[in-house]
Amino acid sequence: TPTLTAAAQARSKSRNRSKSQNRSANSRLSAADFAFGETLGEGSYSTVMRATYLRTGQEYAIKILDKNHLMRKEKMHVALAEKNALVKLGAGHPGIVHLHWTFQDDWSLFFVLDLATNGEMQTRISRLGSLSLTCSRYYAAQIVDAVDYIHTKDVIHRDLKPENLLLDNAYRIKITDFGTAKIIEPSERANTFVGTAQYVSPELLEKNETSKSSDLWAIGCIIYQMIAGRFAFQGLSEYLTWQKIKSLDYSFPDGFDPDAKDLVERLFARDPLQRLGAGLPGGPNGPEALRSHPFFASISWSTLWTDPVPPLE
Ligand code: ATP
């Protein structure tokens, strides 16, 4: 593919030819600083490769985006959106793929990311059929915790699904794919939270909340899928699937855990503002309300990322 060709070319170039974008680290990295290993996966505009940073021996996943291809397909803004969201999220949460550095050369953009060695959650669900209740609860909690962090940084993921939940070497979640993420601008926030309450339109309120809240809807879909082993909403075509979503046409298989059922029902509230966790932090329906749901009663939130991981089954 053009991307691989570019990657191969890049590897043979001297470090002087690349332009580092990472001014803050005061380093001028290039592909020559890494030993590239196998291809971990391919996206529509990118190839992700395992790579070792020669200076430290640390392994990373490097996402290589072909500049010409991005330009031809008018997708440069997607790559930049992903970079901007990842930079905004920083290294502050273990459940999100961290962007360590970016650099570029004449052909490619390089994103140096946390390596998630155990692939996508989707592959695991497909392989296992469904996940045990213990596993589903554990991963649901990690997703809730990571998405809460994302939202506190004023980023909305907008494409949460098991394909975008990677598993690291300890089988903990790392959320990835911020190409469709949206950063809520301060002005938007001002409109919503600082404006004169009596005059703010429901649409304006809803637009902001719906966006964050749509991530909560997606979490409901993921929890349903992990436990049931099938989609909550699935029609014979995309159109029919959308019809089902719009009419909240879903049902639970026999034996679906009652607490999980209650949680999913609350995440599938049609009104985005009523969705569990959609309210302001500290408020009656804020993120704390979601964490306090009985389904999560056995979860220790403060040790969620250091506790032993339940076997993936
Ligand atoms: P598309 O661009 O079509 O939406 P995508 O978002 O999956 O696809 P990439 O982000 O380039 O595209 O990822 C391609 C594949 O590489 C992914 O499916 C994933 O399996 C793998 N991958 C991505 N990031 C990492 C990572 N940090 N660690 C390990 N594997 C990764």
mmCIF file of C-alpha atoms and ligand atoms in Angstrom, residues 39-50 60-65 78 82 97-98 113-120 123 159 161 163-164 166-167 174 176-179, ligand 1:
data_model
loop_
_atom_site.group_PDB
_atom_site.id
_atom_site.type_symbol
_atom_site.label_atom_id
_atom_site.label_comp_id
_atom_site.label_asym_id
_atom_site.label_seq_id
_atom_site.Cartn_x
_atom_site.Cartn_y
_atom_site.Cartn_z
ATOM 1 C CA THR A 39 2.146 -4.379 11.252
ATOM 2 C CA LEU A 40 -0.486 -4.349 13.998
ATOM 3 C CA GLY A 41 -3.348 -3.284 11.789
ATOM 4 C CA GLU A 42 -4.473 -1.103 8.940
ATOM 5 C CA GLY A 43 -7.054 1.652 8.863
ATOM 6 C CA SER A 44 -8.546 3.448 5.890
ATOM 7 C CA TYR A 45 -5.737 6.030 5.858
ATOM 8 C CA SER A 46 -3.163 4.507 8.119
ATOM 9 C CA THR A 47 -0.928 1.615 9.000
ATOM 10 C CA VAL A 48 -0.125 0.875 12.632
ATOM 11 C CA MET A 49 3.226 -0.776 13.325
ATOM 12 C CA ARG A 50 4.938 -2.065 16.426
ATOM 13 C CA TYR A 60 5.161 1.707 21.043
ATOM 14 C CA ALA A 61 2.529 1.476 18.357
ATOM 15 C CA ILE A 62 3.276 3.959 15.599
ATOM 16 C CA LYS A 63 0.401 5.040 13.423
ATOM 17 C CA ILE A 64 1.699 6.078 10.020
ATOM 18 C CA LEU A 65 -0.578 8.225 7.895
ATOM 19 C CA VAL A 78 -9.573 13.689 10.570
ATOM 20 C CA GLU A 82 -7.350 12.784 16.273
ATOM 21 C CA VAL A 97 -4.202 5.358 24.330
ATOM 22 C CA HIS A 98 -1.635 8.051 25.019
ATOM 23 C CA LEU A 113 1.105 5.753 20.703
ATOM 24 C CA ASP A 114 0.865 3.430 23.692
ATOM 25 C CA LEU A 115 1.142 -0.127 22.459
ATOM 26 C CA ALA A 116 -1.904 -2.286 23.169
ATOM 27 C CA THR A 117 -0.618 -5.792 22.613
ATOM 28 C CA ASN A 118 -3.846 -7.748 22.982
ATOM 29 C CA GLY A 119 -5.862 -6.360 20.118
ATOM 30 C CA GLU A 120 -9.466 -5.241 20.001
ATOM 31 C CA THR A 123 -12.204 -9.776 18.462
ATOM 32 C CA ASP A 159 -17.503 6.479 18.085
ATOM 33 C CA LYS A 161 -17.587 0.525 20.080
ATOM 34 C CA GLU A 163 -13.411 -2.201 17.821
ATOM 35 C CA ASN A 164 -12.130 0.964 19.456
ATOM 36 C CA LEU A 166 -7.953 -2.054 22.710
ATOM 37 C CA LEU A 167 -6.518 -4.396 25.331
ATOM 38 C CA LYS A 174 -7.314 1.396 26.216
ATOM 39 C CA THR A 176 -8.558 4.527 20.859
ATOM 40 C CA ASP A 177 -9.676 6.112 17.573
ATOM 41 C CA PHE A 178 -10.264 9.780 18.316
ATOM 42 C CA GLY A 179 -10.539 10.647 14.597
HETATM 43 P P1 ATP B 1 -10.293 3.435 10.217
HETATM 44 O O1 ATP B 1 -9.260 4.477 9.977
HETATM 45 O O2 ATP B 1 -10.720 2.768 8.964
HETATM 46 O O3 ATP B 1 -11.423 3.892 11.090
HETATM 47 P P2 ATP B 1 -8.898 2.328 12.424
HETATM 48 O O4 ATP B 1 -9.347 3.502 13.187
HETATM 49 O O5 ATP B 1 -9.034 0.986 13.047
HETATM 50 O O6 ATP B 1 -9.589 2.267 11.018
HETATM 51 P P3 ATP B 1 -6.101 2.719 12.862
HETATM 52 O O7 ATP B 1 -6.284 3.624 14.011
HETATM 53 O O8 ATP B 1 -5.048 3.048 11.875
HETATM 54 O O9 ATP B 1 -7.390 2.580 11.994
HETATM 55 O O10 ATP B 1 -5.816 1.281 13.419
HETATM 56 C C1 ATP B 1 -5.634 0.187 12.570
HETATM 57 C C2 ATP B 1 -5.537 -1.067 13.409
HETATM 58 O O11 ATP B 1 -4.312 -1.075 14.124
HETATM 59 C C3 ATP B 1 -6.630 -1.160 14.469
HETATM 60 O O12 ATP B 1 -7.699 -1.897 13.988
HETATM 61 C C4 ATP B 1 -5.958 -1.839 15.629
HETATM 62 O O13 ATP B 1 -6.199 -3.217 15.591
HETATM 63 C C5 ATP B 1 -4.488 -1.578 15.427
HETATM 64 N N1 ATP B 1 -4.039 -0.572 16.383
HETATM 65 C C6 ATP B 1 -4.331 0.743 16.375
HETATM 66 N N2 ATP B 1 -3.770 1.389 17.393
HETATM 67 C C7 ATP B 1 -3.086 0.460 18.095
HETATM 68 C C8 ATP B 1 -2.303 0.498 19.308
HETATM 69 N N3 ATP B 1 -2.108 1.637 19.964
HETATM 70 N N4 ATP B 1 -1.761 -0.655 19.745
HETATM 71 C C9 ATP B 1 -1.987 -1.809 19.074
HETATM 72 N N5 ATP B 1 -2.709 -1.907 17.945
HETATM 73 C C10 ATP B 1 -3.265 -0.802 17.457
#
